[in-house]
């Protein structure tokens, strides 16, 4: 009897220890401050806060060629050039003056472009970019259908400021003739944009691979044969003539180059930055290339947007909300405990201890598994609590005789697994979901299932074996 | 009898929910509805609960959400609906009193927020949940095939639909705000309904298996009696 009582006490002490650690934590004093030895809970955006970005349809203006005066101006240019044939420089100056005179300002988004269709198309592109770039893949996006403004909420990270700039970019890709400014390729020719890097003697080099569509590849082949460096006769000697292309994103030239060989596979590899051995530099180049890839990969927005707000907002939850959550959780747990007392009667104390121990162990695992605590995780925790509760009830109500203990235990485990299977299947599926709220829910339920099985296989079983053996020994003693 | 009472109760809740939703709609939280975001620079750390109390007194009867805007947590962001000029004036006055500020009405920045489309809110949930449901229902169909696949599907899918519909009805009847808790509540209900329907089907299966055993035992006994 003594040995069994000792074993039982030991089991209870271990459970109590888990309860204390799981619900209270372990703290040590370091330089006057109490520091937790356990990993802290990781809170998600709904409990911590999020990055809020507002994209406004641009009301800016740009300078463009005034086509209405083209004929007149061209004549003026010709006249000026003829009059000033004495020096090239004077001609160039005059031409510049005329070019300036030929420009006019107009809105970047013309009136006829401000349609609901264009608003929606722009939002779709922003959302595609969000899906590719949003950290932890969680965001909300909504649009004001009256003015096209887009409102984004996303997980905040250190580089959120830079990420936000990606959404506002129109993503207008143009490959143009460096001299004539003739459009050679547009976004429609791009199939995809991917980032890669390779190790070279001088360090790591980051690339942006642009793959073009079938038609785009055909165009690229012609371009790579046209825009080359050639040698032409210049009187008695020869001179090198280079025909260049400019690669522009949102009217900004990112590359001005010529081709040294024909490109047949429809892929251009652009080097981002320079070869580096610095980890920070490599990360910077990779981030820049990724942002460029995200912009080019998802097409051109029909409208130009500007970033109007980019701020980190704290959670909506107030102390009142937290109070309500704790009160509701307390009431539900109290009901569960009362029902357990009603069902288990004499064994109720052991059952409650096991149940509280299970919750503590579950919370510990959530900490160590780095599960993000969000409202969806809490929903998963509710499901996991019920799973554990039902399992403990099942184990404590199974017939307990020493001879059939092992058989009964295995039978009960089987029953528990059977009723947990459908929700486990859903939980495991959701653990593969990219969408953070579903992933959080899936992880919370998954760990609930695992802990239910492990906890009962170790502690509930030990507790039951000890109780049965003690009872038997007492009876024999009598 | 008990079963009939439960079914009748569920039917009443669902019908009442449908009527309430049709007549008054849902009490959609400012986070998802058309709303106005009001930002004010406090210039120092402040008590979010205290500002919420002030805002609740000014925007009476409206859902009010209060946030701190970082990095310095010195800007308050209040999201609510149907904001009028006098309310902004009152808010400016109250904030000035509470935090000894000298804010002008013009210092309060207002942004109109559009409502969240249901499509935008739910799109990301559909595919993963559909795959999960499909696999779970397939398992249940195999596991409880003795009860009949159609019956099993009816119970499991039906209970899920009724469970979620009950939640929606409760939102409509009680005018609980449809807010950030709504999706979590729906997921929790989904999980609990799955556990409940599996337990119910398991008990039904046991009953059927027990009856089958008894029938085969009786048959065996009959055969042995006939042989004798």
XYZ file of C-alpha atoms in Angstrom:
706
model
C 0.000 0.000 0.000
C 2.837 2.358 0.948
C 4.618 1.923 -2.388
C 1.409 2.560 -4.310
C 0.586 5.622 -2.192
C 4.106 6.928 -2.781
C 3.782 6.402 -6.545
C 0.406 8.115 -6.538
C 1.761 11.071 -4.564
C 4.677 11.367 -6.945
C 2.309 11.374 -9.924
C 0.191 14.098 -8.302
C 3.299 16.153 -7.505
C 4.484 15.969 -11.118
C 1.038 17.079 -12.312
C 1.056 19.950 -9.794
C 4.513 20.976 -10.968
C 3.305 21.040 -14.588
C 0.279 23.096 -13.503
C 2.473 25.621 -11.690
C 4.930 25.910 -14.589
C 2.246 25.860 -17.311
C -0.051 28.425 -15.733
C 2.496 30.502 -13.823
C 5.782 30.124 -15.698
C 9.332 30.016 -14.370
C 11.034 33.274 -13.530
C 14.551 34.036 -12.407
C 15.939 37.325 -11.157
C 18.518 38.798 -13.498
C 20.051 42.201 -12.723
C 17.078 43.090 -10.561
C 14.497 42.082 -13.184
C 12.407 38.937 -13.251
C 13.006 37.102 -16.530
C 10.947 34.195 -17.807
C 12.881 31.029 -18.552
C 10.067 29.817 -20.777
C 9.506 31.141 -24.285
C 7.019 34.034 -24.236
C 3.636 33.663 -25.949
C 3.699 34.982 -29.507
C 0.702 37.224 -30.114
C -0.803 37.694 -33.570
C -2.026 40.913 -35.200
C -5.524 40.879 -33.657
C -4.062 40.787 -30.140
C -0.945 42.849 -30.744
C -1.521 45.258 -33.603
C -1.024 45.548 -37.332
C 0.425 47.712 -40.060
C -2.213 49.893 -41.657
C -1.580 51.136 -45.188
C -3.864 53.412 -47.153
C -3.329 53.745 -50.912
C -4.980 56.748 -52.475
C -5.660 57.157 -56.184
C -2.987 59.640 -57.245
C -4.084 63.185 -57.956
C -0.578 64.174 -59.033
C 0.228 65.620 -62.420
C 3.005 64.816 -64.863
C 4.678 66.596 -67.722
C 3.951 65.173 -71.153
C 4.635 66.143 -74.760
C 2.028 68.594 -75.981
C 0.842 66.819 -79.111
C -1.563 69.637 -80.050
C 1.360 71.914 -81.066
C 3.528 69.217 -82.578
C 3.511 70.491 -86.171
C 4.227 74.073 -85.191
C 6.935 73.113 -82.763
C 8.596 70.724 -85.171
C 8.792 73.484 -87.725
C 10.245 75.727 -85.071
C 12.824 73.125 -84.234
C 13.772 72.631 -87.853
C 14.068 76.399 -88.371
C 16.178 76.832 -85.296
C 18.453 73.996 -86.299
C 18.902 75.428 -89.791
C 19.599 78.887 -88.447
C 22.141 77.641 -85.967
C 24.175 75.263 -88.025
C 27.422 76.905 -86.976
C 27.897 74.905 -83.817
C 26.345 71.672 -82.664
C 26.100 72.937 -79.102
C 23.909 75.896 -79.955
C 21.589 73.627 -81.893
C 21.369 71.270 -78.985
C 20.553 74.120 -76.596
C 17.845 75.410 -78.888
C 16.305 71.976 -79.271
C 16.200 71.587 -75.519
C 14.456 74.909 -75.131
C 11.866 73.897 -77.670
C 11.303 70.527 -76.022
C 10.543 72.284 -72.747
C 8.116 74.566 -74.475
C 6.354 71.534 -76.005
C 5.498 70.011 -72.646
C 2.287 70.347 -70.716
C 1.044 68.995 -67.429
C -1.794 66.540 -67.092
C -3.066 64.300 -64.275
C -1.287 60.941 -63.956
C -4.740 59.364 -63.860
C -6.854 60.913 -66.596
C -10.552 61.505 -65.858
C -11.703 58.720 -68.210
C -9.496 56.201 -66.372
C -11.208 56.757 -63.028
C -13.747 53.972 -63.409
C -14.968 51.284 -61.022
C -13.482 48.621 -63.325
C -10.047 50.197 -63.039
C -10.419 50.569 -59.271
C -11.278 46.885 -58.944
C -8.484 45.823 -61.335
C -5.963 47.866 -59.305
C -7.160 46.321 -56.054
C -6.811 42.828 -57.522
C -3.186 43.530 -58.449
C -2.457 44.969 -54.983
C -3.999 41.855 -53.433
C -1.881 39.564 -55.618
C 1.216 41.467 -54.490
C 0.025 41.170 -50.878
C -0.378 37.423 -51.233
C 3.219 37.153 -52.426
C 4.869 39.558 -50.069
C 2.771 39.808 -46.899
C 4.676 38.400 -43.930
C 2.971 35.312 -42.455
C 0.404 35.650 -45.229
C -2.244 37.453 -43.269
C -3.913 40.662 -44.330
C -7.236 42.325 -44.863
C -7.945 44.496 -47.865
C -10.942 46.664 -48.648
C -11.714 49.334 -51.193
C -13.812 52.445 -51.309
C -15.757 51.943 -54.518
C -16.470 55.686 -54.801
C -12.883 56.898 -55.020
C -10.872 53.687 -55.484
C -8.826 54.142 -52.296
C -7.446 50.883 -50.927
C -7.119 50.040 -47.211
C -4.706 47.296 -46.156
C -4.024 45.782 -42.766
C -1.097 43.390 -42.538
C 1.317 41.795 -40.096
C 3.992 44.256 -39.045
C 7.654 43.480 -39.596
C 10.891 45.412 -39.538
C 10.783 46.032 -43.287
C 7.065 46.916 -43.366
C 7.901 50.458 -44.499
C 9.691 49.155 -47.595
C 7.035 46.514 -48.215
C 4.388 49.216 -48.239
C 6.162 50.982 -51.100
C 5.602 47.910 -53.275
C 1.828 48.270 -53.108
C 1.746 51.858 -54.266
C 3.839 51.265 -57.377
C 1.951 51.099 -60.620
C 4.329 48.454 -61.970
C 4.512 49.849 -65.494
C 7.271 47.916 -67.229
C 8.582 49.229 -70.539
C 11.572 48.237 -72.621
C 12.247 51.177 -74.921
C 14.723 52.260 -77.545
C 17.288 54.408 -75.778
C 17.276 57.022 -78.559
C 13.879 57.030 -80.247
C 11.997 56.052 -77.063
C 9.994 53.572 -79.137
C 8.198 51.005 -76.961
C 9.657 47.560 -77.562
C 8.139 45.472 -74.763
C 5.531 45.964 -72.028
C 4.112 44.111 -69.005
C 2.015 42.018 -71.388
C 5.224 40.341 -72.595
C 6.322 39.220 -69.105
C 5.429 35.668 -68.100
C 7.002 35.748 -64.645
C 9.721 37.334 -62.558
C 11.801 35.325 -60.114
C 14.708 35.993 -57.800
C 17.838 33.866 -57.669
C 21.405 34.091 -56.482
C 24.650 32.323 -57.195
C 28.057 32.081 -55.565
C 30.934 33.503 -57.545
C 34.606 34.066 -56.810
C 33.975 37.655 -55.711
C 30.936 36.791 -53.582
C 27.220 36.183 -53.969
C 25.398 37.738 -56.897
C 21.638 38.323 -56.797
C 19.642 38.012 -60.009
C 16.194 38.947 -61.167
C 15.125 36.500 -63.851
C 12.535 37.871 -66.234
C 10.848 35.170 -68.271
C 8.852 36.392 -71.254
C 5.782 34.940 -72.955
C 6.049 33.145 -76.312
C 5.396 36.378 -78.218
C 7.642 38.262 -75.802
C 10.451 35.753 -76.326
C 10.165 36.222 -80.094
C 10.364 40.018 -79.646
C 13.319 39.628 -77.289
C 15.150 37.508 -79.854
C 14.790 40.291 -82.431
C 15.714 42.973 -79.910
C 18.836 41.071 -78.835
C 19.943 40.981 -82.467
C 19.203 44.662 -83.059
C 20.438 46.361 -79.897
C 24.098 45.437 -80.116
C 27.527 47.036 -80.359
C 28.704 47.228 -83.983
C 31.637 48.673 -85.847
C 30.881 51.034 -88.700
C 33.236 52.703 -91.218
C 33.931 56.326 -90.331
C 35.867 57.838 -93.182
C 39.137 55.977 -93.272
C 38.821 54.521 -89.805
C 35.979 52.704 -88.075
C 33.883 53.669 -85.074
C 31.876 51.684 -82.584
C 28.130 52.248 -82.647
C 26.035 50.993 -79.726
C 22.273 50.681 -79.958
C 20.879 50.500 -76.455
C 17.593 49.673 -74.802
C 16.273 51.205 -71.579
C 14.356 49.091 -69.119
C 11.915 51.273 -67.187
C 9.647 50.632 -64.230
C 7.118 53.406 -63.638
C 9.035 55.671 -66.037
C 12.257 55.246 -64.067
C 15.155 53.650 -65.902
C 16.472 50.677 -63.973
C 18.821 49.490 -66.690
C 20.313 50.832 -69.903
C 22.124 48.165 -71.877
C 22.825 46.382 -75.153
C 23.014 42.688 -75.978
C 26.226 40.796 -76.658
C 24.466 37.664 -77.902
C 21.109 36.536 -79.219
C 18.603 35.552 -76.520
C 16.652 32.537 -77.682
C 15.139 31.195 -74.450
C 13.083 34.297 -73.641
C 14.778 34.885 -70.296
C 16.753 37.916 -69.185
C 18.878 37.751 -66.078
C 19.333 41.130 -64.426
C 22.038 41.538 -61.799
C 20.815 43.366 -58.711
C 23.548 45.230 -56.855
C 27.046 43.820 -57.039
C 28.840 40.670 -55.902
C 29.032 40.691 -52.108
C 30.260 38.606 -49.228
C 28.352 40.658 -46.648
C 25.239 38.931 -45.283
C 23.461 42.266 -44.734
C 24.194 43.430 -48.290
C 23.029 40.083 -49.690
C 19.759 40.373 -47.737
C 19.305 43.935 -48.970
C 19.830 42.903 -52.613
C 17.521 39.927 -52.181
C 14.810 42.143 -50.685
C 15.158 44.685 -53.496
C 15.031 41.950 -56.122
C 12.011 40.305 -54.429
C 10.107 43.575 -54.369
C 10.889 44.176 -58.032
C 9.840 40.603 -58.852
C 6.534 41.022 -56.997
C 5.801 44.211 -58.923
C 6.674 42.766 -62.329
C 5.068 39.389 -61.682
C 1.569 40.744 -61.169
C 1.072 43.111 -64.073
C 0.516 46.831 -64.335
C -2.121 48.661 -62.323
C -4.421 50.671 -64.606
C -4.178 53.585 -62.151
C -1.338 55.241 -60.297
C -1.649 55.214 -56.502
C 0.197 57.001 -53.724
C 0.760 55.803 -50.181
C -1.406 58.023 -47.975
C -0.973 56.308 -44.614
C 1.537 53.798 -43.347
C 1.286 53.376 -39.596
C 1.415 50.703 -36.948
C -1.892 50.474 -35.122
C -2.299 48.755 -31.774
C -4.998 46.191 -31.097
C -8.704 47.032 -30.930
C -8.967 44.907 -27.809
C -9.425 46.812 -24.584
C -9.195 45.733 -20.954
C -12.969 45.269 -21.151
C -12.599 42.684 -23.935
C -9.889 40.824 -22.017
C -12.091 40.818 -18.906
C -15.005 39.360 -20.903
C -12.764 36.660 -22.404
C -11.504 35.641 -18.944
C -14.991 35.728 -17.378
C -16.514 33.585 -20.166
C -13.580 31.146 -20.033
C -13.901 30.973 -16.229
C -17.656 30.278 -16.372
C -17.224 27.561 -19.028
C -14.402 25.898 -17.069
C -16.461 26.056 -13.858
C -19.398 24.344 -15.619
C -17.079 21.686 -17.033
C -15.605 21.047 -13.562
C -19.079 20.813 -11.963
C -20.208 18.333 -14.617
C -17.021 16.340 -13.997
C -17.730 16.262 -10.254
C -21.248 15.022 -11.021
C -20.004 12.268 -13.295
C -16.820 11.101 -11.559
C -17.989 11.581 -7.953
C -15.210 9.960 -5.812
C -12.658 10.208 -8.578
C -13.594 13.826 -9.323
C -10.546 15.308 -7.581
C -8.167 13.180 -9.629
C -10.139 13.974 -12.779
C -10.057 17.738 -12.146
C -6.335 17.595 -11.365
C -5.734 15.716 -14.597
C -7.888 18.208 -16.554
C -6.120 21.276 -15.142
C -2.784 19.535 -15.689
C -3.765 18.880 -19.298
C -4.572 22.577 -19.842
C -1.241 23.596 -18.276
C 0.699 21.109 -20.428
C -1.162 22.330 -23.508
C -0.285 25.969 -22.757
C 3.359 24.981 -22.272
C 3.422 23.266 -25.656
C 1.856 26.324 -27.328
C 4.736 28.367 -25.936
C 7.448 25.965 -27.067
C 5.855 25.315 -30.470
C 5.781 29.097 -31.117
C 2.088 28.995 -31.989
C 0.826 32.534 -32.622
C -1.928 33.382 -30.154
C -4.764 34.964 -32.092
C -8.537 34.877 -31.723
C -8.560 31.885 -34.088
C -5.953 30.146 -31.905
C -8.309 30.748 -28.975
C -11.106 29.065 -30.949
C -8.738 26.130 -31.471
C -7.933 26.174 -27.742
C -11.659 25.880 -26.950
C -11.897 22.812 -29.211
C -8.702 21.337 -27.717
C -10.004 21.894 -24.162
C -13.222 20.027 -24.972
C -11.251 17.207 -26.631
C -9.029 16.827 -23.560
C -12.000 17.071 -21.189
C -13.987 14.373 -22.982
C -10.929 12.106 -23.139
C -10.270 12.465 -19.389
C -13.938 11.720 -18.653
C -13.770 8.648 -20.892
C -10.642 7.339 -19.158
C -11.921 7.923 -15.650
C -15.269 6.289 -16.371
C -13.858 3.149 -17.981
C -14.217 -0.069 -15.932
C -11.149 -0.393 -13.705
C -10.032 -3.804 -12.648
C -6.349 -4.582 -12.417
C -6.566 -7.685 -14.625
C -8.198 -5.927 -17.591
C -6.610 -2.490 -17.085
C -4.282 -2.632 -20.088
C -7.023 -3.970 -22.378
C -9.552 -1.409 -21.166
C -7.036 1.395 -21.520
C -6.237 0.450 -25.103
C -9.967 0.167 -25.863
C -10.571 3.650 -24.432
C -7.611 5.095 -26.349
C -9.174 3.621 -29.505
C -12.528 5.230 -28.705
C -10.886 8.595 -28.036
C -8.909 8.435 -31.282
C -12.068 7.586 -33.210
C -14.033 10.608 -32.008
C -11.028 12.885 -32.410
C -10.245 11.759 -35.957
C -12.606 13.958 -38.034
C -11.567 17.192 -36.270
C -7.916 16.024 -36.355
C -8.169 15.562 -40.134
C -9.458 19.123 -40.484
C -6.784 20.443 -38.082
C -3.946 18.724 -39.958
C -5.292 20.013 -43.293
C -5.413 23.542 -41.884
C -1.826 23.224 -40.622
C -0.878 23.285 -44.314
C -3.053 26.329 -45.035
C -1.146 29.463 -45.991
C -3.788 31.737 -44.465
C -2.560 32.559 -40.960
C -5.895 32.498 -39.048
C -6.685 29.015 -40.359
C -3.135 27.854 -39.732
C -3.357 29.148 -36.145
C -6.649 27.327 -35.581
C -5.254 24.133 -37.137
C -2.095 24.241 -35.014
C -4.040 24.881 -31.795
C -6.337 21.893 -32.417
C -3.478 19.680 -33.628
C -1.470 20.241 -30.451
C -4.652 19.665 -28.443
C -5.060 16.234 -30.043
C -1.394 15.328 -29.457
C -1.407 16.473 -25.820
C -4.733 14.710 -25.156
C -3.219 11.397 -26.233
C 0.180 11.869 -24.586
C -1.207 13.301 -21.337
C -3.726 10.530 -20.843
C -1.280 7.807 -21.877
C 1.179 8.997 -19.226
C -0.565 10.704 -16.323
C -4.171 9.513 -16.418
C -3.027 5.928 -16.934
C -0.446 6.120 -14.112
C -3.026 7.675 -11.832
C -5.575 4.971 -12.628
C -3.097 2.108 -12.275
C -1.952 3.435 -8.895
C -5.527 3.901 -7.657
C -6.577 0.400 -8.746
C -3.472 -1.186 -7.199
C -3.887 0.765 -3.945
C -7.553 -0.240 -3.703
C -6.659 -3.858 -4.367
C -3.827 -3.831 -1.795
C -6.164 -2.247 0.784
C -8.805 -4.898 0.135
C -6.187 -7.642 0.478
C -4.948 -6.006 3.703
C -8.488 -6.076 5.125
C -40.166 13.778 -26.951
C -36.869 15.364 -25.847
C -35.641 15.193 -29.420
C -38.780 16.939 -30.649
C -38.368 19.751 -28.112
C -34.735 20.290 -29.149
C -35.668 20.306 -32.861
C -38.531 22.743 -32.192
C -36.221 25.026 -30.177
C -33.619 25.031 -32.957
C -36.324 25.760 -35.545
C -37.644 28.670 -33.481
C -34.149 30.174 -33.100
C -33.431 29.794 -36.812
C -36.748 31.352 -37.869
C -36.379 34.186 -35.349
C -32.835 34.769 -36.613
C -34.022 34.850 -40.204
C -36.762 37.361 -39.370
C -34.403 39.572 -37.337
C -31.722 39.464 -40.038
C -34.297 40.316 -42.706
C -35.908 43.114 -40.730
C -32.927 44.774 -39.018
C -29.854 43.206 -40.607
C -26.762 42.543 -38.543
C -25.030 44.845 -36.124
C -21.824 45.024 -38.129
C -18.882 46.392 -36.158
C -17.146 49.590 -37.260
C -14.192 47.418 -38.307
C -16.206 45.893 -41.141
C -18.885 48.532 -41.857
C -18.658 51.961 -43.461
C -16.960 53.994 -40.780
C -14.899 57.049 -39.994
C -11.432 56.815 -38.526
C -10.536 59.775 -36.353
C -6.875 60.299 -35.498
C -5.771 62.740 -32.816
C -2.251 63.500 -31.639
C -2.091 63.259 -27.859
C 1.680 63.639 -27.662
C 2.139 61.292 -24.699
C 1.139 57.807 -23.619
C -2.536 57.625 -22.719
C -5.090 55.225 -21.291
C -6.961 53.550 -24.150
C -9.886 52.589 -21.898
C -10.315 56.187 -20.727
C -10.416 57.491 -24.318
C -12.909 54.766 -25.185
C -15.154 55.942 -22.356
C -15.028 59.524 -23.666
C -15.694 58.349 -27.234
C -18.619 56.182 -26.104
C -20.197 59.186 -24.375
C -19.851 61.324 -27.500
C -20.761 58.728 -30.142
C -23.701 57.406 -28.138
C -25.156 54.096 -29.250
C -22.434 53.539 -31.856
C -19.773 50.868 -31.840
C -16.480 52.570 -30.960
C -13.044 51.064 -31.555
C -10.005 52.709 -30.001
C -6.397 52.036 -30.942
C -2.988 53.422 -30.128
C -0.913 54.322 -33.162
C 2.740 53.472 -32.885
C 5.743 53.851 -32.951
C 5.350 56.247 -30.028
C 1.795 55.238 -29.031
C 0.977 58.897 -28.695
C -1.687 59.078 -31.391
C -5.193 57.852 -30.700
C -7.252 56.335 -33.475
C -11.024 56.125 -32.962
C -13.127 54.206 -35.468
C -16.879 54.710 -35.411
C -19.772 55.484 -37.733
C -22.055 58.440 -38.509
C -19.668 61.113 -37.240
C -21.017 64.676 -37.105
C -19.188 67.995 -36.835
C -20.372 68.745 -33.278
C -19.084 65.348 -32.157
C -15.611 66.185 -33.463
C -15.768 69.512 -31.603
C -16.861 67.744 -28.436
C -14.143 65.114 -28.799
C -11.497 67.828 -29.255
C -12.773 69.597 -26.117
C -12.841 66.443 -24.021
C -9.373 65.322 -25.139
C -8.000 68.791 -24.364
C -9.533 68.625 -20.882
C -8.399 65.085 -20.178
C -4.814 65.437 -21.394
C -4.254 69.192 -21.006
C -3.846 69.708 -24.743
C -4.661 72.596 -27.022
C -6.000 70.694 -30.004
C -8.099 72.515 -32.581
C -10.905 70.818 -34.506
C -8.676 71.008 -37.603
C -5.994 68.930 -35.868
C -8.303 65.939 -35.861
C -7.724 63.871 -38.994
C -10.742 62.037 -40.372
C -10.550 59.163 -42.884
C -13.597 57.515 -44.398
C -13.314 53.729 -44.278
C -15.310 51.555 -46.684
C -17.154 48.420 -45.587
C -15.495 45.048 -45.864
C -17.019 42.914 -48.582
C -17.985 39.430 -47.398
C -16.178 38.031 -50.436
C -12.926 39.729 -49.388
C -13.321 38.498 -45.847
C -14.054 34.861 -46.620
C -12.165 34.066 -49.856
C -9.034 32.847 -48.089
C -11.009 30.504 -45.848
C -12.994 28.634 -48.490
C -10.456 26.335 -50.174
C -8.544 25.065 -47.085
C -11.779 24.489 -45.144
C -13.418 22.774 -48.136
C -10.462 20.362 -48.435
C -10.565 19.674 -44.683
C -14.333 19.063 -44.725
C -14.078 16.808 -47.771
C -11.450 14.599 -46.111
C -13.284 14.532 -42.764
C -16.640 13.700 -44.369
C -14.987 10.999 -46.496
C -13.565 9.426 -43.332
C -16.953 9.638 -41.602
C -18.649 8.085 -44.619
C -16.299 5.094 -44.422
C -16.268 4.803 -40.641
C -20.055 4.939 -40.244
C -20.986 3.163 -43.494
C -23.082 0.680 -41.481
C -25.425 3.556 -40.639
C -25.741 4.384 -44.341
C -23.578 6.894 -46.166
C -26.488 9.246 -46.909
C -27.656 9.217 -43.295
C -24.110 9.809 -42.040
C -23.571 12.673 -44.452
C -26.980 14.098 -43.575
C -26.168 14.097 -39.866
C -22.613 15.400 -40.158
C -23.226 18.059 -42.838
C -26.657 18.926 -41.420
C -25.343 19.447 -37.901
C -22.526 21.650 -39.224
C -24.962 23.783 -41.231
C -27.426 24.011 -38.331
C -24.611 24.841 -35.866
C -23.314 27.696 -37.998
C -26.849 28.894 -38.813
C -27.620 28.977 -35.065
C -24.577 31.165 -34.501
C -25.629 33.542 -37.284
C -29.190 33.609 -35.858
C -27.861 34.455 -32.402
C -25.909 37.347 -33.903
C -29.100 38.569 -35.601
C -31.400 38.116 -32.585
C -29.124 39.452 -29.847
C -27.627 42.244 -32.021
C -24.181 41.132 -30.905
C -21.681 43.106 -32.966
C -20.282 41.137 -35.894
C -16.623 41.873 -35.210
C -13.193 40.284 -35.099
C -14.564 37.534 -32.835
C -17.100 36.347 -35.447
C -14.783 34.123 -37.491
C -13.200 32.626 -34.375
C -16.646 31.859 -32.954
C -17.597 30.206 -36.230
C -14.410 28.071 -36.199
C -15.001 27.048 -32.579
C -18.598 26.046 -33.401
C -17.329 24.066 -36.390
C -14.865 22.150 -34.202
C -17.392 21.457 -31.455
C -20.062 20.351 -33.945
C -17.606 17.904 -35.508
C -16.820 16.412 -32.092
C -20.527 16.274 -31.195
C -21.681 14.694 -34.457
C -18.864 12.113 -34.329
C -19.816 11.149 -30.760
C -23.479 10.894 -31.787
C -22.694 8.747 -34.836
C -20.329 6.612 -32.746
C -23.087 5.880 -30.220
C -25.501 5.050 -33.075
C -22.912 2.725 -34.620
C -22.385 0.950 -31.307
C -26.120 0.444 -31.009
C -26.331 -1.004 -34.523
C -23.341 -3.269 -33.905
C -24.851 -4.429 -30.618
C -28.131 -5.219 -32.351
C -26.260 -7.071 -35.089
C -24.395 -9.106 -32.489
C -27.601 -9.942 -30.657
C -29.295 -10.899 -33.904
C -26.447 -13.172 -34.961
C -26.353 -14.701 -31.455
C -30.088 -15.355 -31.615
C -29.657 -16.822 -35.070
C -26.902 -19.112 -33.834
C -29.026 -20.213 -30.903
C -31.942 -20.859 -33.239
C -29.740 -22.939 -35.531
C -28.325 -24.970 -32.643
C -31.850 -25.560 -31.243
C -33.040 -26.665 -34.669
C -30.046 -29.037 -35.002
C -30.791 -30.540 -31.597
